[in-house]
Every structure is written in C-alpha cells, then in structure tokens.
PDB file of C-alpha atoms and ligand atoms in Angstrom:
ATOM      1  CA  MET O   1      57.988  80.810  56.819  1.00  0.00           C
ATOM      2  CA  ASP O   2      54.306  81.829  57.370  1.00  0.00           C
ATOM      3  CA  ASN O   3      54.168  85.478  58.460  1.00  0.00           C
ATOM      4  CA  CYS O   4      57.795  86.710  57.421  1.00  0.00           C
ATOM      5  CA  LEU O   5      57.848  89.545  55.417  1.00  0.00           C
ATOM      6  CA  PHE O   6      60.984  88.436  53.430  1.00  0.00           C
ATOM      7  CA  CYS O   7      59.284  85.007  52.912  1.00  0.00           C
ATOM      8  CA  LYS O   8      56.579  86.696  51.199  1.00  0.00           C
ATOM      9  CA  ILE O   9      58.842  88.670  49.256  1.00  0.00           C
ATOM     10  CA  ILE O  10      60.591  85.589  47.948  1.00  0.00           C
ATOM     11  CA  ALA O  11      57.216  83.894  47.094  1.00  0.00           C
ATOM     12  CA  GLY O  12      56.332  86.834  45.098  1.00  0.00           C
ATOM     13  CA  GLU O  13      53.649  87.794  47.610  1.00  0.00           C
ATOM     14  CA  ILE O  14      54.947  91.090  48.272  1.00  0.00           C
ATOM     15  CA  PRO O  15      56.717  93.022  45.137  1.00  0.00           C
ATOM     16  CA  CYS O  16      60.174  94.476  44.810  1.00  0.00           C
ATOM     17  CA  HIS O  17      62.892  95.931  43.144  1.00  0.00           C
ATOM     18  CA  LYS O  18      64.712  93.049  42.511  1.00  0.00           C
ATOM     19  CA  ILE O  19      68.591  93.144  41.737  1.00  0.00           C
ATOM     20  CA  TYR O  20      69.706  89.381  41.604  1.00  0.00           C
ATOM     21  CA  GLU O  21      67.981  86.539  42.014  1.00  0.00           C
ATOM     22  CA  ASP O  22      69.261  82.568  41.793  1.00  0.00           C
ATOM     23  CA  ASP O  23      67.976  79.378  43.225  1.00  0.00           C
ATOM     24  CA  GLU O  24      69.394  80.064  46.901  1.00  0.00           C
ATOM     25  CA  VAL O  25      69.304  83.814  47.239  1.00  0.00           C
ATOM     26  CA  LEU O  26      67.392  87.472  46.292  1.00  0.00           C
ATOM     27  CA  ALA O  27      68.430  90.969  46.301  1.00  0.00           C
ATOM     28  CA  PHE O  28      66.365  93.242  46.025  1.00  0.00           C
ATOM     29  CA  LEU O  29      66.284  97.740  46.919  1.00  0.00           C
ATOM     30  CA  ASP O  30      65.600  98.536  50.707  1.00  0.00           C
ATOM     31  CA  ILE O  31      62.234 100.169  50.636  1.00  0.00           C
ATOM     32  CA  THR O  32      63.691 103.428  52.409  1.00  0.00           C
ATOM     33  CA  ASN O  33      66.042 104.027  49.546  1.00  0.00           C
ATOM     34  CA  ASP O  34      68.165 105.485  51.853  1.00  0.00           C
ATOM     35  CA  PRO O  35      70.500 105.839  51.083  1.00  0.00           C
ATOM     36  CA  GLU O  36      70.083 105.399  47.509  1.00  0.00           C
ATOM     37  CA  GLY O  37      70.451 101.746  46.015  1.00  0.00           C
ATOM     38  CA  HIS O  38      70.449 100.617  49.680  1.00  0.00           C
ATOM     39  CA  THR O  39      70.418  96.964  48.871  1.00  0.00           C
ATOM     40  CA  LEU O  40      68.830  93.845  50.776  1.00  0.00           C
ATOM     41  CA  VAL O  41      70.759  90.580  50.253  1.00  0.00           C
ATOM     42  CA  ILE O  42      68.885  87.452  51.497  1.00  0.00           C
ATOM     43  CA  PRO O  43      68.776  83.977  51.803  1.00  0.00           C
ATOM     44  CA  LYS O  44      65.694  81.997  50.354  1.00  0.00           C
ATOM     45  CA  LYS O  45      65.882  78.895  52.823  1.00  0.00           C
ATOM     46  CA  HIS O  46      64.518  80.804  56.174  1.00  0.00           C
ATOM     47  CA  SER O  47      66.570  81.703  59.085  1.00  0.00           C
ATOM     48  CA  VAL O  48      66.194  84.525  61.545  1.00  0.00           C
ATOM     49  CA  ASN O  49      69.503  86.012  62.007  1.00  0.00           C
ATOM     50  CA  LEU O  50      73.691  85.445  62.033  1.00  0.00           C
ATOM     51  CA  MET O  51      72.758  82.955  64.992  1.00  0.00           C
ATOM     52  CA  ASP O  52      70.621  80.385  63.160  1.00  0.00           C
ATOM     53  CA  THR O  53      71.630  80.422  59.724  1.00  0.00           C
ATOM     54  CA  ASP O  54      73.842  77.750  58.529  1.00  0.00           C
ATOM     55  CA  SER O  55      77.506  78.355  57.435  1.00  0.00           C
ATOM     56  CA  ASP O  56      76.884  77.360  53.789  1.00  0.00           C
ATOM     57  CA  THR O  57      73.983  79.496  53.506  1.00  0.00           C
ATOM     58  CA  PHE O  58      75.593  82.295  55.219  1.00  0.00           C
ATOM     59  CA  ALA O  59      78.868  81.919  52.863  1.00  0.00           C
ATOM     60  CA  TYR O  60      76.860  81.723  49.947  1.00  0.00           C
ATOM     61  CA  THR O  61      74.823  84.890  50.715  1.00  0.00           C
ATOM     62  CA  CYS O  62      78.008  86.886  51.859  1.00  0.00           C
ATOM     63  CA  GLU O  63      79.600  85.874  48.221  1.00  0.00           C
ATOM     64  CA  ILE O  64      76.633  87.230  46.331  1.00  0.00           C
ATOM     65  CA  ALA O  65      76.312  90.503  48.877  1.00  0.00           C
ATOM     66  CA  GLN O  66      80.324  90.576  47.873  1.00  0.00           C
ATOM     67  CA  GLU O  67      79.528  90.355  43.980  1.00  0.00           C
ATOM     68  CA  ILE O  68      76.654  92.961  44.285  1.00  0.00           C
ATOM     69  CA  ALA O  69      79.049  95.299  45.697  1.00  0.00           C
ATOM     70  CA  GLN O  70      81.771  94.881  43.190  1.00  0.00           C
ATOM     71  CA  HIS O  71      78.998  95.610  40.798  1.00  0.00           C
ATOM     72  CA  TYR O  72      77.958  98.661  42.370  1.00  0.00           C
ATOM     73  CA  VAL O  73      81.847  99.673  42.172  1.00  0.00           C
ATOM     74  CA  ASN O  74      82.431  98.687  38.615  1.00  0.00           C
ATOM     75  CA  ILE O  75      79.483 100.545  36.980  1.00  0.00           C
ATOM     76  CA  GLY O  76      80.677 103.444  38.740  1.00  0.00           C
ATOM     77  CA  TYR O  77      77.382 103.740  40.654  1.00  0.00           C
ATOM     78  CA  ALA O  78      79.066 103.819  44.326  1.00  0.00           C
ATOM     79  CA  ASP O  79      82.682 104.945  45.298  1.00  0.00           C
ATOM     80  CA  GLY O  80      82.824 102.591  48.581  1.00  0.00           C
ATOM     81  CA  ILE O  81      80.620 100.154  49.905  1.00  0.00           C
ATOM     82  CA  ASN O  82      79.431  99.494  53.821  1.00  0.00           C
ATOM     83  CA  ILE O  83      77.949  96.162  54.616  1.00  0.00           C
ATOM     84  CA  TYR O  84      76.198  95.398  57.753  1.00  0.00           C
ATOM     85  CA  ILE O  85      73.964  92.865  59.476  1.00  0.00           C
ATOM     86  CA  ASN O  86      71.610  93.754  62.422  1.00  0.00           C
ATOM     87  CA  SER O  87      71.340  90.324  64.308  1.00  0.00           C
ATOM     88  CA  GLY O  88      68.821  90.472  67.275  1.00  0.00           C
ATOM     89  CA  VAL O  89      66.213  92.900  68.160  1.00  0.00           C
ATOM     90  CA  ASP O  90      68.900  94.389  70.207  1.00  0.00           C
ATOM     91  CA  ALA O  91      71.120  95.473  67.295  1.00  0.00           C
ATOM     92  CA  GLY O  92      68.115  96.980  65.560  1.00  0.00           C
ATOM     93  CA  GLN O  93      67.017  94.116  63.397  1.00  0.00           C
ATOM     94  CA  GLU O  94      63.350  94.800  62.704  1.00  0.00           C
ATOM     95  CA  VAL O  95      62.676  92.095  59.964  1.00  0.00           C
ATOM     96  CA  MET O  96      63.567  88.751  61.391  1.00  0.00           C
ATOM     97  CA  HIS O  97      64.677  86.809  58.507  1.00  0.00           C
ATOM     98  CA  LEU O  98      68.559  87.297  57.634  1.00  0.00           C
ATOM     99  CA  HIS O  99      69.303  89.972  55.221  1.00  0.00           C
ATOM    100  CA  ILE O 100      72.648  91.770  54.338  1.00  0.00           C
ATOM    101  CA  HIS O 101      72.816  95.474  54.086  1.00  0.00           C
ATOM    102  CA  ILE O 102      74.532  97.270  51.394  1.00  0.00           C
ATOM    103  CA  LEU O 103      75.123 100.776  51.501  1.00  0.00           C
ATOM    104  CA  PRO O 104      76.512 102.399  48.355  1.00  0.00           C
ATOM    105  CA  ARG O 105      78.477 105.279  49.299  1.00  0.00           C
ATOM    106  CA  LYS O 106      79.589 108.008  47.304  1.00  0.00           C
ATOM    107  CA  GLN O 107      82.609 110.118  47.999  1.00  0.00           C
ATOM    108  CA  GLY O 108      81.671 113.487  50.226  1.00  0.00           C
ATOM    109  CA  ASP O 109      78.186 111.775  50.720  1.00  0.00           C
ATOM    110  CA  GLY O 110      78.830 112.535  54.886  1.00  0.00           C
ATOM    111  CA  ILE O 111      77.275 109.748  55.911  1.00  0.00           C
ATOM    112  CA  ASN O 112      78.607 108.894  59.475  1.00  0.00           C
ATOM    113  CA  PHE O 113      78.070 105.191  59.541  1.00  0.00           C
ATOM    114  CA  ALA O 114      80.952 103.633  61.400  1.00  0.00           C
ATOM    115  CA  ARG O 115      80.824 105.942  64.783  1.00  0.00           C
ATOM    116  CA  THR O 116      79.163 105.068  67.850  1.00  0.00           C
ATOM    117  CA  GLU O 117      80.915 107.677  69.638  1.00  0.00           C
ATOM    118  CA  LYS O 118      80.113 106.347  72.953  1.00  0.00           C
ATOM    119  CA  GLN O 119      83.613 105.391  74.411  1.00  0.00           C
ATOM    120  CA  SER O 120      84.483 103.003  76.865  1.00  0.00           C
ATOM    121  CA  ASP O 121      85.904 103.116  80.174  1.00  0.00           C
ATOM    122  CA  LYS O 122      87.922  99.512  79.606  1.00  0.00           C
ATOM    123  CA  THR O 123      91.085  99.005  78.057  1.00  0.00           C
ATOM    124  CA  LEU O 124      91.366  97.082  74.841  1.00  0.00           C
ATOM    125  CA  ALA O 125      93.285  94.479  76.700  1.00  0.00           C
ATOM    126  CA  GLU O 126      90.213  93.897  79.541  1.00  0.00           C
ATOM    127  CA  VAL O 127      88.063  93.742  76.445  1.00  0.00           C
ATOM    128  CA  ALA O 128      89.917  91.026  74.469  1.00  0.00           C
ATOM    129  CA  GLU O 129      90.023  89.141  77.835  1.00  0.00           C
ATOM    130  CA  THR O 130      86.126  89.044  77.923  1.00  0.00           C
ATOM    131  CA  LEU O 131      85.915  88.157  74.255  1.00  0.00           C
ATOM    132  CA  LYS O 132      88.649  86.128  73.246  1.00  0.00           C
ATOM    133  CA  LEU O 133      87.328  82.842  71.260  1.00  0.00           C
ATOM    134  CA  ASN O 134      90.517  81.032  71.645  1.00  0.00           C
TER     135      ASN O 134
HETATM  136  P1  LIG J   1      66.795  95.812  59.953  1.00  0.00           P
HETATM  137  O1  LIG J   1      66.335  96.862  60.491  1.00  0.00           O
HETATM  138  O2  LIG J   1      68.257  95.247  59.815  1.00  0.00           O
HETATM  139  O3  LIG J   1      65.745  94.317  60.382  1.00  0.00           O
HETATM  140  O4  LIG J   1      66.309  95.842  58.164  1.00  0.00           O
HETATM  141  C1  LIG J   1      64.960  95.693  57.943  1.00  0.00           C
HETATM  142  C2  LIG J   1      65.164  96.359  56.478  1.00  0.00           C
HETATM  143  O5  LIG J   1      64.159  96.191  55.339  1.00  0.00           O
HETATM  144  C3  LIG J   1      64.838  97.885  56.480  1.00  0.00           C
HETATM  145  O6  LIG J   1      66.041  98.600  56.562  1.00  0.00           O
HETATM  146  C4  LIG J   1      63.843  98.271  55.833  1.00  0.00           C
HETATM  147  O7  LIG J   1      63.662  99.651  55.417  1.00  0.00           O
HETATM  148  C5  LIG J   1      63.688  97.137  54.733  1.00  0.00           C
HETATM  149  N1  LIG J   1      62.306  96.824  54.532  1.00  0.00           N
HETATM  150  C6  LIG J   1      61.094  96.602  55.302  1.00  0.00           C
HETATM  151  N2  LIG J   1      60.210  96.059  54.619  1.00  0.00           N
HETATM  152  C7  LIG J   1      60.311  96.079  52.895  1.00  0.00           C
HETATM  153  C8  LIG J   1      60.185  95.911  52.083  1.00  0.00           C
HETATM  154  N3  LIG J   1      58.591  95.542  51.624  1.00  0.00           N
HETATM  155  N4  LIG J   1      60.678  95.911  50.805  1.00  0.00           N
HETATM  156  C9  LIG J   1      61.753  96.416  50.876  1.00  0.00           C
HETATM  157  N5  LIG J   1      62.492  96.435  52.013  1.00  0.00           N
HETATM  158  C10 LIG J   1      61.986  96.534  53.480  1.00  0.00           C
END
C-alpha cells in the first residue's frame, strides 16, 4: 500500500534488521531497540490493525510470533516474553499496518509492562455484563 512505512520495509525500499521472513510474514527489530531485541512481526498482506485483518492472516502472524518468542527463550536470549498489539490510535498505534510487538524480557529487568495502575470503580460483574460476547 502506498505511503505505508511497513509496506515499504516489506518491499525493501526502507532497510530493516531482519529476524525472519517467508512468503507471508516479515519480522524485524523495532528501531527503538527498547528493550533490546524488541521485535515486530508483520503480515506482508496490508491491513491496518486487529479490526480489519482476516483471521487466517492473523493466525499465521501469531504462529510466527510464537515461534520467534520460543526461539528467543530457547537460545537463552530471553527469560520471558511480552507480546502485544496496539490497535487504533487511542491504543497507541502509530504505524497503520498490523504488527505484533515481541519484548524479550530478562530476569530482574524491572520493566513494568502489565499494570496501568488505573483502578475502576465498577465491579467485575458490571464490567463482564457490559463486555460479554455470548
Ligand atoms: P505502534 O505504536 O504499535 O504502532 O508501534 C510502531 C512501532 O514501529 C514503534 O515501536 C516504532 O519504534 C516502530 N518503528 C517505526 N519506524 C520503524 C522503522 N523504520 N523500523 C523499525 N521499527 C520502526
């Protein structure tokens, strides 16, 4: 897609530090190197984010992300892994091409990833009532 940064990386028009590539997926290091080894896994077929990605493409991209995460642990590079997707501007998405972040974590690295420290005034039952899908 024109004017998509990650499509340009896929096309080789912008360089990247490649970790893995096949016909459908590319994985490369995040430019921030924060934390070290921060990796992005992207489908070659353009989609914006979680909402418009077809399920087969999403499943395969996740499968490769899992393989890369296992590889980082297997080679002793990471003691643990965080995986996340920012989907939508209000969720912090900056590049509008679906990408899975892989953060290699090391014992005692002190990164506070999971907690937002924003407590809700609603009960879990109220939240579940609002969110339930079936
Ligand atoms: P997000 O905020 O989820 O959209 O994440 C976009 C990510 O792309 C950020 O972590 C950026 O550091 C990363 N990024 C932006 N430009 C490049 C680039 N040219 N090469 C590698 N990573 C990039």
